[in-house]
mmCIF file of C-alpha atoms in Angstrom:
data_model
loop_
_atom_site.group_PDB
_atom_site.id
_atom_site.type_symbol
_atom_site.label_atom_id
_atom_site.label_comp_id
_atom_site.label_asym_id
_atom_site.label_seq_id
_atom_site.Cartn_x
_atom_site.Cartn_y
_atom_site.Cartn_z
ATOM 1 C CA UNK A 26 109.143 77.670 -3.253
ATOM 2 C CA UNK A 27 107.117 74.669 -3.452
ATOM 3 C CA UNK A 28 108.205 71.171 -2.926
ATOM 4 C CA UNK A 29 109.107 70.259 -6.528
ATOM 5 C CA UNK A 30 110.825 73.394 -7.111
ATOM 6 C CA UNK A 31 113.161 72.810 -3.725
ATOM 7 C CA UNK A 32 113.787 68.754 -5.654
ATOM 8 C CA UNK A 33 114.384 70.286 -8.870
ATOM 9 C CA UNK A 34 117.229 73.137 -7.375
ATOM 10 C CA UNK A 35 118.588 70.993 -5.372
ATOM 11 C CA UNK A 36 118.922 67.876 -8.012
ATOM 12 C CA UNK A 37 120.403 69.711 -10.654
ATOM 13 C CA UNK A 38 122.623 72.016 -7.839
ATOM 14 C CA UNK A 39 124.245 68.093 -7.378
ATOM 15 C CA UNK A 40 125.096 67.619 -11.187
ATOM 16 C CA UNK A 41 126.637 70.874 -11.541
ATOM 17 C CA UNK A 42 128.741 70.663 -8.318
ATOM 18 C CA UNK A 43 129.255 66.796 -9.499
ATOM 19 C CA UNK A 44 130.246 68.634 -13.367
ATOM 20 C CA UNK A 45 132.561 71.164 -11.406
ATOM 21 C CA UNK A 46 134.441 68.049 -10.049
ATOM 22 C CA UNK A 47 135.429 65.949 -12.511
ATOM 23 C CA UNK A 48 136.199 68.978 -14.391
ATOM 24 C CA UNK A 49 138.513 70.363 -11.793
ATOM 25 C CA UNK A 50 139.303 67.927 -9.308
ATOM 26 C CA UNK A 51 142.186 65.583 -9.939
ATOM 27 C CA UNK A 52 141.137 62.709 -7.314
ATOM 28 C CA UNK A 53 136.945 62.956 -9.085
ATOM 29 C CA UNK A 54 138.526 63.214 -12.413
ATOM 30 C CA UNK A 55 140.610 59.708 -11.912
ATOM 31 C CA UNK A 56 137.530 57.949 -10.901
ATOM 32 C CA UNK A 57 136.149 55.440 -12.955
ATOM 33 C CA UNK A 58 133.014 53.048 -12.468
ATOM 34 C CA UNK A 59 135.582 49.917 -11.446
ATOM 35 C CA UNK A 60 137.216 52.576 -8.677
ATOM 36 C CA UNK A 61 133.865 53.396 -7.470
ATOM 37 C CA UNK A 62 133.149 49.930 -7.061
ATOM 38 C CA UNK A 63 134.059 49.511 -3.501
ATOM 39 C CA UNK A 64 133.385 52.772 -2.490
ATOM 40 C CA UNK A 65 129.729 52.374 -3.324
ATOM 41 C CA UNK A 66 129.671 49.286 -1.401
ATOM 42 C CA UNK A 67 130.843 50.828 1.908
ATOM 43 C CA UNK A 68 128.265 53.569 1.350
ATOM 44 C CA UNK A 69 125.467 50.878 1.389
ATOM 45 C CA UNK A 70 126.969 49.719 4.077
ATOM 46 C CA UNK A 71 127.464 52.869 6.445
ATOM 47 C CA UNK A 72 123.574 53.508 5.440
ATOM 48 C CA UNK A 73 123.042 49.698 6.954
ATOM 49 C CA UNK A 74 124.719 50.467 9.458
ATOM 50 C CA UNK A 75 122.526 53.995 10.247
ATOM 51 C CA UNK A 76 119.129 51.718 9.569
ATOM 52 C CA UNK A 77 119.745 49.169 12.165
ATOM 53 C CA UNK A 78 120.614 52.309 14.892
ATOM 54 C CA UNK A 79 117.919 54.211 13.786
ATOM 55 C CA UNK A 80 119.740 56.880 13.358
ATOM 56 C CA UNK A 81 117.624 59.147 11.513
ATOM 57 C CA UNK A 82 120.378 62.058 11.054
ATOM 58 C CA UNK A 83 122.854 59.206 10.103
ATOM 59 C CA UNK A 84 120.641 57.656 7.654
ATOM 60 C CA UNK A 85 119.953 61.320 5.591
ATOM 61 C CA UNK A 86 123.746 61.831 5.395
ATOM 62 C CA UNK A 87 124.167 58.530 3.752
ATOM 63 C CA UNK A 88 121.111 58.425 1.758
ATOM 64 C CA UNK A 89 123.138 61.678 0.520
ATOM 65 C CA UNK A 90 126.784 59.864 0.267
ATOM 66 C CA UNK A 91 124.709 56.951 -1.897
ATOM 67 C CA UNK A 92 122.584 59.327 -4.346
ATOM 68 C CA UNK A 93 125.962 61.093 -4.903
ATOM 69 C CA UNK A 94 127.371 57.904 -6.119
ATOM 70 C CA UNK A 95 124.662 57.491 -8.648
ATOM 71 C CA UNK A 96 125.107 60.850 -10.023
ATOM 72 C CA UNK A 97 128.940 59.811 -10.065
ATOM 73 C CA UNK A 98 128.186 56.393 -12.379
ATOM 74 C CA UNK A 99 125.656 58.211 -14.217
ATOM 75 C CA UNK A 100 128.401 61.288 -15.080
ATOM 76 C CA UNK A 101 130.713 58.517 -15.993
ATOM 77 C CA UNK A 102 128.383 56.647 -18.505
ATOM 78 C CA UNK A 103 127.446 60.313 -20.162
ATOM 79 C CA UNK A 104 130.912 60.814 -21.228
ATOM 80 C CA UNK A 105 131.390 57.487 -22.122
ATOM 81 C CA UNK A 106 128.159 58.055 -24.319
ATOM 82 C CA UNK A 107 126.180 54.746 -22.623
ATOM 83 C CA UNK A 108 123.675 57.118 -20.923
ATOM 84 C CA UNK A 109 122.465 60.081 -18.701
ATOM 85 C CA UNK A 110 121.410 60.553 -15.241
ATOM 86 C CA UNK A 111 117.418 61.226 -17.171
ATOM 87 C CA UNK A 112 118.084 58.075 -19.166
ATOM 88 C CA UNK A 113 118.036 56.236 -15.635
ATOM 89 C CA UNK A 114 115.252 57.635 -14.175
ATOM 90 C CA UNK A 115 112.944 57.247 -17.146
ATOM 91 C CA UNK A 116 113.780 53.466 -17.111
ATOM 92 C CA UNK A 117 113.164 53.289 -13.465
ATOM 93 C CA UNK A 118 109.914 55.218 -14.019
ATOM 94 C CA UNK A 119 108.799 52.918 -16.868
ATOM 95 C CA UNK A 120 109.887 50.080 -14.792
ATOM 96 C CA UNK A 121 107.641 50.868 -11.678
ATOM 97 C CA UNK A 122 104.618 51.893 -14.041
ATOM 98 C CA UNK A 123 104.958 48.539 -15.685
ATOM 99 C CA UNK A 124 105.858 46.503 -12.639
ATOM 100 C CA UNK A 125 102.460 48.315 -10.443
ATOM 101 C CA UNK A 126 99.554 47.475 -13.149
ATOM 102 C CA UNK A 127 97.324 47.112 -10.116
ATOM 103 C CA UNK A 128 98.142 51.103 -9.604
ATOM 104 C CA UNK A 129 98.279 52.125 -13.032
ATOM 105 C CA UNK A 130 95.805 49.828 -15.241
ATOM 106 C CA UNK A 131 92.799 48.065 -14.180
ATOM 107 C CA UNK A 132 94.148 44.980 -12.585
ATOM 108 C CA UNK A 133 92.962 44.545 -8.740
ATOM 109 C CA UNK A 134 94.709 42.535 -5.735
ATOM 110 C CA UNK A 135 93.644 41.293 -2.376
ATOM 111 C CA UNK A 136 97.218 41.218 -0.956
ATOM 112 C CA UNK A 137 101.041 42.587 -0.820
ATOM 113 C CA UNK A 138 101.914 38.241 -2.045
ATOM 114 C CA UNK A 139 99.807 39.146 -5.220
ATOM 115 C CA UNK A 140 102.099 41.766 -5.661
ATOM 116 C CA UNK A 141 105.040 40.226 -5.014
ATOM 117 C CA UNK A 142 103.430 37.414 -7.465
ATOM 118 C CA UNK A 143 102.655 40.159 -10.302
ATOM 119 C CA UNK A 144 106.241 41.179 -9.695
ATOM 120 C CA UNK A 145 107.935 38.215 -10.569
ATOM 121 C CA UNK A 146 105.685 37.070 -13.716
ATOM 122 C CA UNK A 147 106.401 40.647 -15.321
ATOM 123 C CA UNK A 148 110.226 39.793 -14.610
ATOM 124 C CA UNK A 149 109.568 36.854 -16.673
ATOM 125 C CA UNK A 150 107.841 38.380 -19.991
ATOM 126 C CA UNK A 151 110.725 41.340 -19.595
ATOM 127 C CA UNK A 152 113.340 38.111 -20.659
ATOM 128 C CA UNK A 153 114.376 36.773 -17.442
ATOM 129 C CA UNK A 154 114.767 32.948 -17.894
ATOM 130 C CA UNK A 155 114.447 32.060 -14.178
ATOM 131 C CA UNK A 156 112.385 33.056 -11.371
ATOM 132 C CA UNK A 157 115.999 33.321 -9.104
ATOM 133 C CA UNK A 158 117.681 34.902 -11.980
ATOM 134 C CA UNK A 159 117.103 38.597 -10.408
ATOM 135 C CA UNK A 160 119.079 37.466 -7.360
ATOM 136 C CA UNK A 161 122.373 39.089 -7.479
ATOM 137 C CA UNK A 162 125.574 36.738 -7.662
ATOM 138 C CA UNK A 163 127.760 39.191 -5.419
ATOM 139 C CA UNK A 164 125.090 39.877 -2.928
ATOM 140 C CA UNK A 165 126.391 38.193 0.716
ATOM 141 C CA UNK A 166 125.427 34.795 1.383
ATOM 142 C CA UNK A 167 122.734 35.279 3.873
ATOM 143 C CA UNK A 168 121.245 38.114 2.046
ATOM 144 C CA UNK A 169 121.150 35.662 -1.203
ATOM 145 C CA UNK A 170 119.617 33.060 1.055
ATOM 146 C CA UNK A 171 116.613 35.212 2.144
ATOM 147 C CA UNK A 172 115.975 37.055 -1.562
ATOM 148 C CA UNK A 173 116.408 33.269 -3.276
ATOM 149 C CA UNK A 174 113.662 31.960 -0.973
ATOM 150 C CA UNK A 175 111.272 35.146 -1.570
ATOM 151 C CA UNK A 176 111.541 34.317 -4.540
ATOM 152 C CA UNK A 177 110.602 30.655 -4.733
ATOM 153 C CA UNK A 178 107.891 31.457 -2.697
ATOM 154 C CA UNK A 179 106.275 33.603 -5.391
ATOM 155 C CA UNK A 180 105.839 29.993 -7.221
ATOM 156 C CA UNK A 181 104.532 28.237 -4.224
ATOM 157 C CA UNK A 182 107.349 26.809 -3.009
ATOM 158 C CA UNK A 183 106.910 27.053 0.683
ATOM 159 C CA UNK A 184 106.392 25.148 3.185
ATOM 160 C CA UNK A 185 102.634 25.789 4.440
ATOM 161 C CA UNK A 186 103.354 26.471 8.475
ATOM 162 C CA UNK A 187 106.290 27.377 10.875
ATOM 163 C CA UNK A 188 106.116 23.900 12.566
ATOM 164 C CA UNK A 189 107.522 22.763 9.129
ATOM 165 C CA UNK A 190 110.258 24.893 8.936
ATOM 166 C CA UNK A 191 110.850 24.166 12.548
ATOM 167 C CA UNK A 192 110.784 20.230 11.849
ATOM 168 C CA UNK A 193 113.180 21.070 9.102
ATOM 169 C CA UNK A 194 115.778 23.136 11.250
ATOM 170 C CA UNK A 195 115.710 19.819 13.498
ATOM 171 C CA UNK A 196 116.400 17.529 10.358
ATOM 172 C CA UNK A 197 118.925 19.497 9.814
ATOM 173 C CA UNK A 198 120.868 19.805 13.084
ATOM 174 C CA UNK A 199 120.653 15.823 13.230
ATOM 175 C CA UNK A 200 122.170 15.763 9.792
ATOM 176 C CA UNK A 201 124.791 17.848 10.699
ATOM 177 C CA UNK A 202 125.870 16.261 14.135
ATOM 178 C CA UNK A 203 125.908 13.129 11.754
ATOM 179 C CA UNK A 204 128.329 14.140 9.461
ATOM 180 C CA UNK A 205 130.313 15.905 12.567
ATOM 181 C CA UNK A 206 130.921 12.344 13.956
ATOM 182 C CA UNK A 207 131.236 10.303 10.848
ATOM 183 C CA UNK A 208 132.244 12.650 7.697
ATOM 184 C CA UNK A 209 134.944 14.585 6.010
ATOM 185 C CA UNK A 210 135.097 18.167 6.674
ATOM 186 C CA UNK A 211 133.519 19.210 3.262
ATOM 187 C CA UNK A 212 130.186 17.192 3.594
ATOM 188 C CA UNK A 213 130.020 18.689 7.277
ATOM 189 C CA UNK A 214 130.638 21.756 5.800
ATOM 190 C CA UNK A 215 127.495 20.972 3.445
ATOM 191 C CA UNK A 216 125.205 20.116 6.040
ATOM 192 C CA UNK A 217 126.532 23.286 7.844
ATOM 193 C CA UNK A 218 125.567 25.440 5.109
ATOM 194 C CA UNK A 219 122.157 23.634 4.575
ATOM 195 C CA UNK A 220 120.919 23.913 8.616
ATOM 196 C CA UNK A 221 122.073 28.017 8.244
ATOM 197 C CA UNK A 222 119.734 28.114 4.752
ATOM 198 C CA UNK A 223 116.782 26.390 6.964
ATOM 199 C CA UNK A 224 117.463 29.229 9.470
ATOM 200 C CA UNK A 225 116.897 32.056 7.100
ATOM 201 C CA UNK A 226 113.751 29.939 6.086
ATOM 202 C CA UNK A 227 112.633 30.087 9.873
ATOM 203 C CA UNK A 228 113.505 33.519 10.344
ATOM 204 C CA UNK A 229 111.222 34.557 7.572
ATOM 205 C CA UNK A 230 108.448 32.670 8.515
ATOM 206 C CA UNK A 231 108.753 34.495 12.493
ATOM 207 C CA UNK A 232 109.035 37.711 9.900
ATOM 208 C CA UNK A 233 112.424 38.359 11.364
ATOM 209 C CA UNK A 234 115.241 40.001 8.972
ATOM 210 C CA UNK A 235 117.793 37.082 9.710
ATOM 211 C CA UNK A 236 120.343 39.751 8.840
ATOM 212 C CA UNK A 237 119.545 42.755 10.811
ATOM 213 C CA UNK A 238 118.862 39.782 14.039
ATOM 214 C CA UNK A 239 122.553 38.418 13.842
ATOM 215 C CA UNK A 240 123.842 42.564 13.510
ATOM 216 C CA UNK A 241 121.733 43.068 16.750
ATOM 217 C CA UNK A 242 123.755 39.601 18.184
ATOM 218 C CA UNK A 243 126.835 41.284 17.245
ATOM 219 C CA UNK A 244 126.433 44.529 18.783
ATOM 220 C CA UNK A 245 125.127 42.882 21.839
ATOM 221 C CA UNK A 246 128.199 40.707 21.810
ATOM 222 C CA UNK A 247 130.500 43.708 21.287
ATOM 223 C CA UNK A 248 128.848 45.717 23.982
ATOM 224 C CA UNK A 249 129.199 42.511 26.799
ATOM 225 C CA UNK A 250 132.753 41.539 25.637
ATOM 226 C CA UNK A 251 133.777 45.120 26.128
ATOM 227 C CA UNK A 252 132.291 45.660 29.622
ATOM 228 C CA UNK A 253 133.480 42.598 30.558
ATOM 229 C CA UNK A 254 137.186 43.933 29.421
ATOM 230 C CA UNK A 255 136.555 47.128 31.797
ATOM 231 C CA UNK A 256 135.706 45.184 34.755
ATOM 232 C CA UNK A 257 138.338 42.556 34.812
ATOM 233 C CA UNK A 258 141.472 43.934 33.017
ATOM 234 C CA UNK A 259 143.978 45.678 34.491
ATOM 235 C CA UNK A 260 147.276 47.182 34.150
ATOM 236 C CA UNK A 261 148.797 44.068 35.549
ATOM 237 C CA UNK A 262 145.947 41.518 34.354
ATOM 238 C CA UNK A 263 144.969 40.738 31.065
ATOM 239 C CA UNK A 264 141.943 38.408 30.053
ATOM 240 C CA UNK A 265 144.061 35.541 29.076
ATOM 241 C CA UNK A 266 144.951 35.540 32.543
ATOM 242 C CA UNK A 267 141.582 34.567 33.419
ATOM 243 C CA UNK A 268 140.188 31.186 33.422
ATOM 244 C CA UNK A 269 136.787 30.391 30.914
ATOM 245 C CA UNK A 270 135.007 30.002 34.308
ATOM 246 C CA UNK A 271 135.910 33.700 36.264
ATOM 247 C CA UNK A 272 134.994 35.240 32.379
ATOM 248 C CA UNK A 273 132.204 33.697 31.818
ATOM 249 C CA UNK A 274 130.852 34.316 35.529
ATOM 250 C CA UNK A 275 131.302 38.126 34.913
ATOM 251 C CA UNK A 276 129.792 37.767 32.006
ATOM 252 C CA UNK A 277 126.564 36.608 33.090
ATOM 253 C CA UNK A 278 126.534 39.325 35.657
ATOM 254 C CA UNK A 279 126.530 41.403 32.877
ATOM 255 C CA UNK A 280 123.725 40.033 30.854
ATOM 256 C CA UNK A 281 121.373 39.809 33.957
ATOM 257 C CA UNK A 282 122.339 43.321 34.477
ATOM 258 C CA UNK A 283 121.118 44.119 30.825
ATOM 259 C CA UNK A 284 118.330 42.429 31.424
ATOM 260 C CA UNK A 285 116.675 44.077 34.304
#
């Protein structure tokens, strides 16, 4: 059996297994695309959540979990007559052809930004009236921060070097220790929000996925707290019955232990 023949088995093996389901299952058979909702989200998640361990075995199970959730929403919009699981990967297909002219036509480019550039202009003569219009509303904040700068970028604008964007980060902190001395708690909220947006900006100029850098900070913060709760706790001592000083002294034994 050749490679397409194992895809095409195992593809349509998942829509008759996902048919049997919501034919005979009670719980499959009660989902709708506003159930689903959540559920898909947590999938993305849990395959997040795989990428950033690089855990390769983790990541095929979800990559599984998510494409059975498409199936799902595409079985769902069959029998509401909308359209089929074929319906959505012809438009994707179409999509990519027309999207990749430097692949499929005669159009050359020098560089993944001309892409990214092609991209965005062929978003515009499909009907979308903004360059940041394909930016997701529900997408989380610092995601939508990093996708609505990409995107502004395509048009030029950028700043030009990192010692910008550093400059800027700087502006920023000195605007927001201003309004933390002399302002109401909305404007410093304001200036909070705008030094966090120049840190996304700096993070993609160092080429760093601002998200996946704060996960790593979490884990890492995780892991230390938790040692820390090993070493000193007790069945007669809690933290709280610590001062900031003893915890944060084991705490640094910790990290230089991490560290060498």
């Amino acid at each position: 059996m050749n490679i397409e023949q194992l895809y095409d088995t195992s593809f349509n093996r998942l829509l008759d297994i996902m048919q049997a389901l919501r034919s005979k299952c009670p719980w499959d058979q009660k989902q709708t695309i506003h159930t689903l909702r959540q559920l898909t989200i947590e999938e993305v998640y849990e395959l997040v959540d795989s990428i950033t361990k690089e855990d390769w075995s983790g990541i095929e199970e979800e990559l599984g979990d998510l494409l059975l959730h498409i199936v799902f929403y595409a079985t769902i919009a069959h029998e509401e007559k909308q359209f089929t699981i074929e319906d959505v990967i012809r438009k994707v297909c179409n999509k990519l052809v027309f999207r990749h002219p430097h692949i499929y036509t005669f159009l050359s480019v020098d560089n993944e930004e001309e892409v990214k550039r092609n991209w965005e202009n062929l978003k515009l003569k499909e009907g979308k009236k903004s360059v940041l219009g394909g930016v997701p509303t529900g997408l989380p904040a610092l995601i939508k921060a990093v996708r609505l700068q990409e995107k502004a970028k395509q048009v030029g604008f950028e700043w030009e070097q990192t010692e910008q964007v550093i400059a800027k980060v700087e502006e920023e902190m000195n605007e927001l220790k201003e309004a933390y001395t002399l302002m109401t708690q909305s404007e410093i909220e304001e200036e909070f929000g705008d030094l966090m947006f120049s840190m996304v900006n700096l993070a993609r100029f160092l080429r760093i996925d601002p998200e996946h850098a704060l996960e790593l900070t979490n884990k890492k913060f995780k892991r230390r707290f938790e040692k820390m709760e090993d070493i000193l706790v007790t069945p007669t001592k809690s933290l709280s019955d610590y001062t900031l000083q003893e915890m944060d002294k084991t705490w640094n034994v910790i990290k230089n232990a991490e560290k060498k």
